Coordinates of C-alpha atoms in Angstrom, one line a residue:
M21 CA 0.0 0.0 0.0
D22 CA 2.9 2.4 0.8
A23 CA 4.2 1.9 -2.7
L24 CA 0.9 3.3 -4.1
K25 CA 0.8 6.4 -1.9
P26 CA 2.5 8.8 -4.3
L27 CA 0.1 7.9 -7.0
L28 CA -2.9 8.1 -4.7
D29 CA -1.7 11.5 -3.4
F30 CA -1.4 12.9 -7.0
L31 CA -4.9 11.7 -7.9
S32 CA -6.3 13.3 -4.7
S33 CA -4.8 16.7 -5.6
A34 CA -6.1 16.5 -9.2
T35 CA -9.7 16.2 -7.9
Q36 CA -9.6 19.7 -6.4
I37 CA -11.1 21.3 -9.6
I38 CA -14.3 19.2 -9.4
P39 CA -16.6 22.0 -8.2
Y40 CA -15.9 24.0 -11.4
T41 CA -16.3 21.0 -13.8
D42 CA -19.5 19.9 -12.1
T43 CA -21.2 23.2 -12.6
I44 CA -20.5 23.3 -16.3
M45 CA -21.5 19.6 -16.7
V46 CA -24.8 20.0 -14.9
V47 CA -25.9 23.0 -17.0
I48 CA -25.2 21.6 -20.4
L49 CA -26.5 18.2 -19.4
I50 CA -29.9 19.7 -18.5
V51 CA -29.9 21.7 -21.7
C52 CA -29.1 18.7 -23.8
G53 CA -31.8 16.5 -22.3
I54 CA -34.5 19.2 -22.7
Y55 CA -33.3 20.1 -26.2
Y56 CA -33.5 16.5 -27.5
S57 CA -36.7 15.7 -25.7
F58 CA -38.5 18.5 -27.6
L59 CA -36.6 18.0 -30.9
T60 CA -37.6 14.3 -31.0
G61 CA -41.1 14.8 -29.6
F62 CA -40.1 12.9 -26.4
V63 CA -39.1 9.8 -28.3
Q64 CA -38.1 8.2 -25.0
F65 CA -41.8 7.7 -24.3
R66 CA -43.4 7.7 -27.8
M67 CA -41.4 4.7 -29.0
L68 CA -41.5 2.5 -25.8
G69 CA -44.0 0.2 -27.5
S70 CA -41.5 -0.7 -30.2
V71 CA -38.7 -1.9 -27.8
F72 CA -39.6 -5.5 -27.3
S73 CA -40.3 -6.2 -31.0
I74 CA -36.9 -4.7 -31.8
L75 CA -35.1 -6.7 -29.2
V76 CA -36.4 -10.0 -30.6
E77 CA -35.7 -9.2 -34.3
K78 CA -33.7 -11.8 -36.2
N79 CA -31.1 -10.5 -38.7
D80 CA -30.0 -12.7 -41.5
G81 CA -26.6 -11.2 -41.6
H82 CA -25.8 -12.0 -38.0
T83 CA -22.5 -13.9 -37.5
K84 CA -20.5 -14.9 -34.3
E85 CA -18.6 -11.6 -34.6
H86 CA -21.7 -9.5 -34.3
I87 CA -23.5 -8.5 -31.2
S88 CA -27.3 -8.7 -31.1
P89 CA -29.5 -5.7 -30.1
F90 CA -30.3 -7.5 -26.9
Q91 CA -26.7 -8.2 -26.1
A92 CA -25.9 -4.5 -26.8
L93 CA -28.6 -3.6 -24.4
M94 CA -27.3 -5.9 -21.7
I95 CA -23.7 -4.6 -22.1
S96 CA -24.9 -1.0 -21.7
T97 CA -27.2 -2.0 -18.8
A98 CA -24.3 -4.0 -17.2
S99 CA -22.4 -0.7 -17.0
R100 CA -25.4 1.3 -15.9
V101 CA -26.6 -1.3 -13.4
G102 CA -23.8 -1.4 -10.9
I103 CA -22.7 0.3 -7.7
G104 CA -24.3 3.5 -8.9
N105 CA -27.6 1.8 -8.3
I106 CA -26.8 0.7 -4.8
A107 CA -23.9 2.4 -3.1
G108 CA -24.2 5.4 -5.4
I109 CA -27.8 6.0 -4.4
A110 CA -27.0 5.7 -0.7
T111 CA -24.2 8.2 -1.2
A112 CA -26.5 10.6 -2.9
L113 CA -29.1 10.3 -0.1
T114 CA -26.6 11.0 2.6
L115 CA -24.8 13.7 0.8
G116 CA -27.8 15.6 -0.7
G117 CA -30.7 14.3 1.2
A118 CA -33.9 12.6 0.0
G119 CA -34.5 15.3 -2.6
A120 CA -31.6 13.8 -4.7
I121 CA -34.0 11.0 -5.7
F122 CA -36.4 13.5 -7.4
W123 CA -33.5 15.1 -9.4
M124 CA -32.5 11.6 -10.5
W125 CA -36.0 11.1 -11.8
A126 CA -35.8 14.4 -13.6
M127 CA -32.5 13.5 -15.1
A128 CA -33.8 10.2 -16.3
F129 CA -37.0 11.8 -17.7
F130 CA -35.1 14.0 -20.1
G131 CA -32.0 11.9 -20.2
G132 CA -33.7 9.2 -22.3
A133 CA -33.8 11.6 -25.3
S134 CA -30.0 12.2 -25.0
A135 CA -29.5 8.4 -24.8
F136 CA -31.5 8.0 -28.0
A137 CA -29.6 10.7 -29.8
E138 CA -26.1 9.6 -29.0
S139 CA -26.8 5.9 -29.7
T140 CA -28.5 6.7 -33.0
L141 CA -25.5 8.7 -34.0
A142 CA -23.1 6.0 -33.0
Q143 CA -25.0 3.6 -35.3
V144 CA -25.1 6.0 -38.2
Y145 CA -21.3 6.7 -38.1
K146 CA -20.0 3.2 -37.0
S147 CA -17.1 1.6 -38.8
K148 CA -16.4 -2.1 -39.7
D149 CA -14.1 -3.9 -37.3
P150 CA -11.3 -5.9 -39.0
R151 CA -12.6 -9.0 -37.2
G152 CA -16.0 -8.7 -39.0
G153 CA -18.1 -6.8 -36.4
Y154 CA -18.7 -3.1 -35.9
K155 CA -17.1 -0.5 -33.8
G156 CA -18.2 3.1 -33.0
G157 CA -19.2 5.7 -30.5
P158 CA -18.8 9.4 -29.9
A159 CA -15.2 9.5 -31.0
Y160 CA -16.4 8.2 -34.4
Y161 CA -19.3 10.7 -34.9
I162 CA -17.2 13.6 -33.6
K163 CA -14.6 12.7 -36.3
K164 CA -16.9 11.8 -39.2
A165 CA -19.9 14.2 -38.6
L166 CA -18.0 17.2 -37.2
G167 CA -14.7 16.7 -38.9
L168 CA -12.9 17.2 -35.6
K169 CA -10.4 14.3 -35.6
W170 CA -8.4 15.8 -32.7
L171 CA -11.5 16.1 -30.5
G172 CA -12.5 12.5 -31.3
A173 CA -9.1 11.4 -30.1
F174 CA -9.4 13.5 -26.9
F175 CA -12.8 12.0 -26.2
A176 CA -11.4 8.5 -26.7
V177 CA -8.5 9.1 -24.3
I178 CA -10.8 10.6 -21.7
L179 CA -13.3 7.7 -21.9
I180 CA -10.5 5.2 -21.6
I181 CA -9.3 7.0 -18.4
T182 CA -12.8 7.3 -17.1
Y183 CA -14.0 3.7 -17.6
A184 CA -10.9 1.5 -17.5
Y185 CA -9.3 3.4 -14.6
G186 CA -11.8 5.7 -12.9
F187 CA -15.0 3.8 -12.9
N188 CA -13.4 0.3 -12.7
G189 CA -11.3 1.5 -9.8
L190 CA -14.4 2.6 -8.1
Q191 CA -16.3 -0.7 -8.9
S192 CA -13.4 -2.6 -7.4
Q193 CA -13.2 -0.4 -4.3
T194 CA -16.9 -0.6 -3.6
M195 CA -17.1 -4.4 -4.1
T196 CA -14.2 -4.8 -1.7
S197 CA -15.8 -2.6 0.9
S198 CA -19.0 -4.7 0.8
F199 CA -17.0 -7.4 2.7
E200 CA -16.2 -5.1 5.6
V201 CA -19.4 -6.2 7.3
Y202 CA -18.2 -9.8 7.4
Y203 CA -14.7 -8.8 8.6
N204 CA -16.3 -6.9 11.5
M205 CA -18.7 -9.8 12.2
F206 CA -15.9 -12.4 12.5
N207 CA -13.3 -10.2 14.0
P208 CA -15.1 -8.1 16.7
N209 CA -12.0 -7.6 18.7
A210 CA -9.6 -6.9 15.8
T211 CA -6.9 -4.3 16.5
E212 CA -6.8 -3.3 12.8
T213 CA -9.6 -2.0 10.6
F214 CA -10.7 -3.8 7.4
A215 CA -8.8 -1.4 5.2
Q216 CA -5.7 -2.0 7.2
S217 CA -6.0 -5.8 6.9
S218 CA -4.8 -8.0 4.1
W219 CA -8.3 -8.7 2.8
P220 CA -8.5 -5.7 0.3
V221 CA -5.3 -7.0 -1.3
I222 CA -6.7 -10.6 -1.5
I223 CA -10.1 -9.6 -2.8
G224 CA -8.4 -7.1 -5.3
A225 CA -6.1 -10.0 -6.6
I226 CA -9.1 -12.3 -7.1
L227 CA -11.0 -9.7 -8.9
A228 CA -8.0 -8.8 -11.1
L229 CA -7.7 -12.4 -12.1
F230 CA -11.3 -12.4 -13.2
G231 CA -10.6 -9.2 -15.2
L232 CA -7.6 -10.9 -16.8
W233 CA -9.7 -13.8 -18.0
M234 CA -12.5 -11.6 -19.3
F235 CA -10.4 -8.8 -20.9
F236 CA -8.3 -11.2 -22.9
S237 CA -11.3 -13.2 -24.1
H238 CA -13.3 -12.8 -27.3
H239 CA -15.3 -9.6 -27.2
T240 CA -18.6 -11.4 -27.7
K241 CA -18.2 -13.2 -24.4
I242 CA -18.8 -10.0 -22.6
G243 CA -22.2 -9.7 -24.2
K244 CA -23.0 -13.3 -23.4
V245 CA -22.0 -13.1 -19.7
S246 CA -23.9 -9.8 -19.3
S247 CA -27.0 -11.1 -20.9
V248 CA -27.2 -13.9 -18.3
I249 CA -26.2 -12.1 -15.1
V250 CA -27.8 -8.6 -15.6
P251 CA -31.5 -9.6 -16.0
F252 CA -31.4 -12.1 -13.1
M253 CA -29.8 -9.8 -10.6
A254 CA -31.8 -6.7 -11.7
L255 CA -35.1 -8.6 -11.3
A256 CA -34.2 -10.1 -8.0
Y257 CA -33.1 -6.7 -6.6
I258 CA -36.2 -4.9 -7.8
G259 CA -38.4 -7.8 -6.4
L260 CA -36.9 -7.6 -2.9
S261 CA -37.1 -3.8 -2.9
L262 CA -40.8 -3.9 -3.9
I263 CA -41.5 -6.4 -1.1
A264 CA -39.8 -4.1 1.4
V265 CA -41.9 -1.2 0.2
C266 CA -45.1 -3.3 0.5
M267 CA -44.1 -4.1 4.1
N268 CA -44.2 -0.3 4.8
L269 CA -47.1 1.0 2.7
E270 CA -48.1 3.4 5.5
K271 CA -44.8 5.3 5.1
I272 CA -45.4 6.2 1.4
P273 CA -46.9 9.6 2.1
S274 CA -44.2 10.7 4.5
V275 CA -41.4 9.4 2.2
L276 CA -42.7 11.2 -0.8
S277 CA -43.2 14.3 1.2
L278 CA -39.6 14.1 2.4
I279 CA -38.4 13.7 -1.2
F280 CA -40.3 16.7 -2.6
E281 CA -39.6 19.0 0.4
S282 CA -35.9 18.3 0.1
A283 CA -35.8 18.5 -3.6
F284 CA -37.3 22.1 -3.6
D285 CA -35.4 23.4 -0.6
F286 CA -34.0 26.3 -2.7
K287 CA -32.3 27.9 0.3
A288 CA -30.2 24.8 0.7
I289 CA -29.7 24.5 -3.1
F290 CA -28.4 28.0 -3.6
G291 CA -26.6 28.1 -0.3
G292 CA -24.4 25.2 -1.2
F293 CA -24.9 24.5 -4.9
A294 CA -22.2 21.8 -5.3
G295 CA -23.4 19.9 -2.3
S296 CA -27.1 20.4 -2.9
A297 CA -29.7 17.7 -3.6
L298 CA -30.1 19.1 -7.1
V299 CA -26.4 18.8 -8.1
I300 CA -25.8 15.5 -6.3
G301 CA -29.0 14.0 -7.7
I302 CA -28.1 15.0 -11.2
K303 CA -24.5 13.8 -10.9
R304 CA -25.5 10.5 -9.4
G305 CA -28.3 10.2 -12.0
L306 CA -25.7 10.7 -14.7
F307 CA -23.2 8.3 -13.2
S308 CA -26.0 5.7 -13.0
N309 CA -28.0 6.0 -16.2
E310 CA -25.1 7.5 -18.3
A311 CA -27.5 9.3 -20.6
G312 CA -25.4 11.8 -22.6
M313 CA -22.2 10.7 -21.1
G314 CA -21.0 9.0 -24.3
S315 CA -20.5 5.5 -23.0
A316 CA -23.5 3.4 -24.1
P317 CA -23.1 4.4 -27.8
N318 CA -19.9 2.3 -27.8
A319 CA -22.1 -0.8 -27.3
A320 CA -25.0 0.5 -29.4
A321 CA -22.7 0.9 -32.4
S322 CA -21.6 -2.7 -32.3
A323 CA -25.1 -4.1 -32.7
L324 CA -26.3 -5.5 -36.0
T325 CA -29.6 -3.8 -37.0
N326 CA -31.2 -2.4 -40.2
H327 CA -31.9 1.1 -38.9
P328 CA -29.9 3.3 -36.5
A329 CA -33.0 4.6 -34.7
K330 CA -33.7 1.1 -33.5
Q331 CA -30.6 1.1 -31.3
G332 CA -31.5 4.6 -30.1
I333 CA -34.9 3.4 -29.0
I334 CA -33.3 0.5 -27.1
Q335 CA -30.8 2.7 -25.3
A336 CA -33.5 5.1 -24.3
F337 CA -35.3 2.1 -22.8
A338 CA -32.1 1.2 -20.9
V339 CA -32.4 4.5 -19.1
L340 CA -35.9 3.5 -17.8
I341 CA -34.5 0.2 -16.6
D342 CA -31.8 2.1 -14.6
L343 CA -34.4 4.5 -13.2
I344 CA -36.5 1.6 -11.9
I345 CA -33.5 0.1 -10.1
C346 CA -32.3 3.4 -8.7
T347 CA -35.9 4.1 -7.4
A348 CA -36.0 0.7 -5.8
S349 CA -32.6 1.4 -4.0
G350 CA -33.7 4.8 -2.9
F351 CA -37.0 3.6 -1.5
L352 CA -35.2 0.7 0.2
V353 CA -33.2 3.1 2.2
L354 CA -35.8 5.8 2.8
F355 CA -38.4 3.3 4.1
S356 CA -35.9 2.1 6.7
M357 CA -34.8 3.5 10.1
A358 CA -31.2 2.9 9.0
Y359 CA -31.3 6.2 6.9
F360 CA -32.1 8.2 9.9
N361 CA -29.8 6.3 12.3
I362 CA -26.8 6.0 10.0
G363 CA -27.2 8.2 7.0
A364 CA -27.7 11.4 9.0
D365 CA -24.6 11.2 11.1
G366 CA -22.5 13.1 8.6
K367 CA -20.2 10.2 7.8
H368 CA -21.7 9.7 4.4
L369 CA -18.8 8.4 2.4
L370 CA -17.9 5.8 5.0
T371 CA -21.5 4.6 5.5
A372 CA -23.0 4.4 2.0
M373 CA -22.5 0.6 1.7
P374 CA -23.3 -0.3 5.3
L375 CA -26.4 1.9 5.0
V376 CA -27.8 -0.3 2.3
Q377 CA -26.8 -3.5 4.1
E378 CA -28.4 -2.2 7.4
A379 CA -31.6 -1.3 5.6
M380 CA -31.8 -4.8 4.1
R381 CA -31.1 -6.3 7.5
E382 CA -34.2 -4.5 8.8
Y383 CA -36.4 -6.2 6.2
Y384 CA -34.8 -9.6 5.7
G385 CA -32.4 -10.2 8.7
S386 CA -29.0 -11.7 7.9
F387 CA -30.3 -12.8 4.4
G388 CA -30.6 -9.1 3.5
I389 CA -26.9 -8.5 4.2
H390 CA -25.9 -11.5 2.2
F391 CA -28.1 -10.6 -0.7
V392 CA -26.7 -7.1 -0.9
S393 CA -23.2 -8.5 -0.8
V394 CA -23.9 -10.9 -3.6
A395 CA -25.7 -8.2 -5.7
I396 CA -22.7 -5.8 -5.2
V397 CA -20.3 -8.5 -6.4
L398 CA -22.3 -9.5 -9.4
F399 CA -23.2 -5.9 -10.4
A400 CA -19.5 -4.9 -10.0
I401 CA -18.4 -7.8 -12.1
T402 CA -20.8 -7.0 -14.9
S403 CA -19.9 -3.3 -14.7
L404 CA -16.2 -4.1 -14.9
I405 CA -16.6 -5.9 -18.1
G406 CA -19.1 -3.5 -19.5
N407 CA -16.8 -0.6 -18.7
Y408 CA -13.9 -2.4 -20.2
Y409 CA -15.9 -3.0 -23.4
Y410 CA -16.4 0.8 -23.8
A411 CA -12.7 1.5 -23.2
Q412 CA -11.4 -1.1 -25.6
A413 CA -13.7 0.2 -28.3
N414 CA -11.9 3.6 -28.0
V415 CA -8.5 2.1 -27.9
K416 CA -9.5 0.6 -31.3
Y417 CA -10.4 4.1 -32.4
L418 CA -6.9 5.3 -31.6
T419 CA -4.9 2.4 -32.9
D420 CA -5.1 -1.1 -34.4
S421 CA -1.9 -2.1 -32.7
K422 CA -2.2 -5.4 -30.9
L423 CA 0.7 -4.5 -28.7
V424 CA -1.0 -1.3 -27.5
M425 CA -4.3 -3.2 -26.9
N426 CA -2.5 -5.8 -24.8
L427 CA -0.7 -3.2 -22.8
F428 CA -4.0 -1.5 -22.2
R429 CA -5.5 -4.7 -21.0
I430 CA -2.7 -5.3 -18.6
T431 CA -3.0 -1.8 -17.1
A432 CA -6.8 -2.1 -16.9
V433 CA -6.3 -5.3 -14.9
A434 CA -3.8 -3.5 -12.7
M435 CA -6.3 -0.7 -11.9
I436 CA -8.8 -3.3 -10.6
F437 CA -6.2 -4.4 -8.1
I438 CA -5.3 -0.8 -7.2
G439 CA -8.9 0.2 -6.9
A440 CA -9.5 -2.3 -4.2
Q441 CA -6.9 -0.4 -2.0
M442 CA -8.2 3.1 -2.7
D443 CA -10.0 5.4 -0.3
L444 CA -13.7 5.6 -1.1
K445 CA -13.7 9.4 -1.2
L446 CA -10.8 9.5 -3.7
A447 CA -12.4 6.8 -5.8
W448 CA -15.7 8.8 -6.1
S449 CA -13.8 12.0 -6.7
L450 CA -11.6 10.6 -9.5
A451 CA -14.7 9.1 -11.2
D452 CA -16.5 12.5 -10.9
L453 CA -13.6 14.4 -12.4
T454 CA -13.1 12.2 -15.5
M455 CA -16.8 11.8 -16.0
A456 CA -17.2 15.6 -16.2
F457 CA -14.6 16.0 -18.9
M458 CA -16.0 13.1 -20.9
A459 CA -19.7 14.1 -20.6
T460 CA -19.0 17.8 -21.4
T461 CA -17.2 16.9 -24.7
N462 CA -19.9 14.5 -25.7
I463 CA -22.9 16.8 -24.9
I464 CA -21.4 19.7 -26.8
S465 CA -21.0 17.4 -29.8
L466 CA -24.6 16.2 -29.5
L467 CA -25.9 19.7 -29.4
L468 CA -24.2 20.4 -32.8
L469 CA -25.7 17.2 -34.4
G470 CA -29.4 17.7 -33.7
G471 CA -30.1 18.0 -37.4
I472 CA -28.7 14.5 -38.2
V473 CA -30.6 12.9 -35.4
S474 CA -33.9 14.5 -36.5
K475 CA -33.4 13.3 -40.1
V476 CA -32.8 9.7 -39.0
L477 CA -35.8 9.7 -36.6
N478 CA -38.1 11.2 -39.2
D479 CA -37.0 8.6 -41.7
Y480 CA -37.7 5.8 -39.2
T481 CA -41.2 7.1 -38.2
T482 CA -42.2 7.7 -41.9
Q483 CA -41.4 4.1 -42.8
K484 CA -43.2 2.8 -39.7
R485 CA -46.3 4.8 -40.5
A486 CA -46.2 3.3 -44.0
G487 CA -46.3 -0.2 -42.4
L488 CA -42.7 -1.0 -43.4
D489 CA -39.9 -2.6 -41.4
P490 CA -37.6 0.5 -41.5
S491 CA -34.3 0.2 -43.4
F492 CA -31.7 2.9 -43.6
S493 CA -29.8 4.5 -46.5
A494 CA -27.5 7.4 -45.5
S495 CA -27.0 8.6 -49.1
K496 CA -30.8 9.1 -49.5
L497 CA -30.8 11.4 -46.6
G498 CA -27.7 13.2 -47.7
I499 CA -25.7 12.0 -44.7
K500 CA -22.0 11.7 -45.5
N501 CA -19.2 9.5 -44.0
A502 CA -21.6 6.8 -43.0
E503 CA -20.0 4.0 -45.0
C504 CA -21.7 1.1 -43.2
W505 CA -25.1 2.2 -44.5
D506 CA -24.4 2.5 -48.3

């Protein structure tokens, strides 16, 4: 651990500029969500009825190198559905109060339109992978649609840092911290804390070995693993949360009142903007649903489909999935006494994970603690591989060198191990900082490409109204540099 101290000290000092980047990101994020919601006629709700038919479509050109629309949804959901839905929600509640939940809802309400736009653009401007599949994402549409090759490269580098190092370090740290409750349980008289023990090193090593296996496997394995684990854990977690709410139906009015009163406490918001329910709710909402951040388009671009808007619709639906899980987590905590006994003591960053575990203990006894621990492990695992998938897609954008890719994989595995030893406050701060740079770059690009998104969506809806299965031709719409569609 001492050998890592200089690196951790440097990362800690770098996060001091977060309040400035946060403010810029929050403003343009809101603008982007509102802009695309009205531009697309709230496509995130209008097209919900088409989601399931799109997910089960069969494409004659599908090969083992291609990822299906469902697998692309599961990869993006694997990244979305992780610690941001459990520890992240608890952190938001203890940092910003119950009102943070409302602002997460607001962010998801408008964010679905941003998710549609970025994933549709990723499909339009995707490229063929030398192995036979597809690759794409914001770096590609920044380069091809805006002609800004240097900005595309900048985005790719920032995304790699954010996901392979920032977010995966955070996933590793939070998963490791979920075992603290067992350490305290079996070592009540220990002279050293969990963080000082050898367990973070051991858990980090095991997790790094898993990363080594997955990161050096064929890219389609990530989609297959995610498509099995994600639906199972998401449904189980939502189910237990709903049962907990049903056990406390009489508390619904008071909990909703607490959420709305905290959300519109303008004195608190403007008195401490960076730490308010509004900012924290939006930040945690973005961290969780990733709408507008520029991550999910990397998975959306790899799917085989006959119209770009179809992947946009699916990714807008993924934001709804995330919203349901976030709400389940929020209610799970707010309906418990644990929130008032633990979350209000000011030790928010140290109590986020124990807060959720203690809440589950209230409802389900020791089973609740074990379930949360299992959920954290599986969500963290799927997030690790989902985050890696995004990052490796952007390494491919920068270079086709196998040597560079292998070096990247090795460093990504190393970060999983390092993350297990990091301080939780540093892990969250580093993720926030890199997320802000990445999201800002992507959102500005999205705001410049509204005309293309509108063309593609109008083409899709016109064909649907004519009773056709929409197919896409970029040249017919006058869209250039979309070589996979002509």
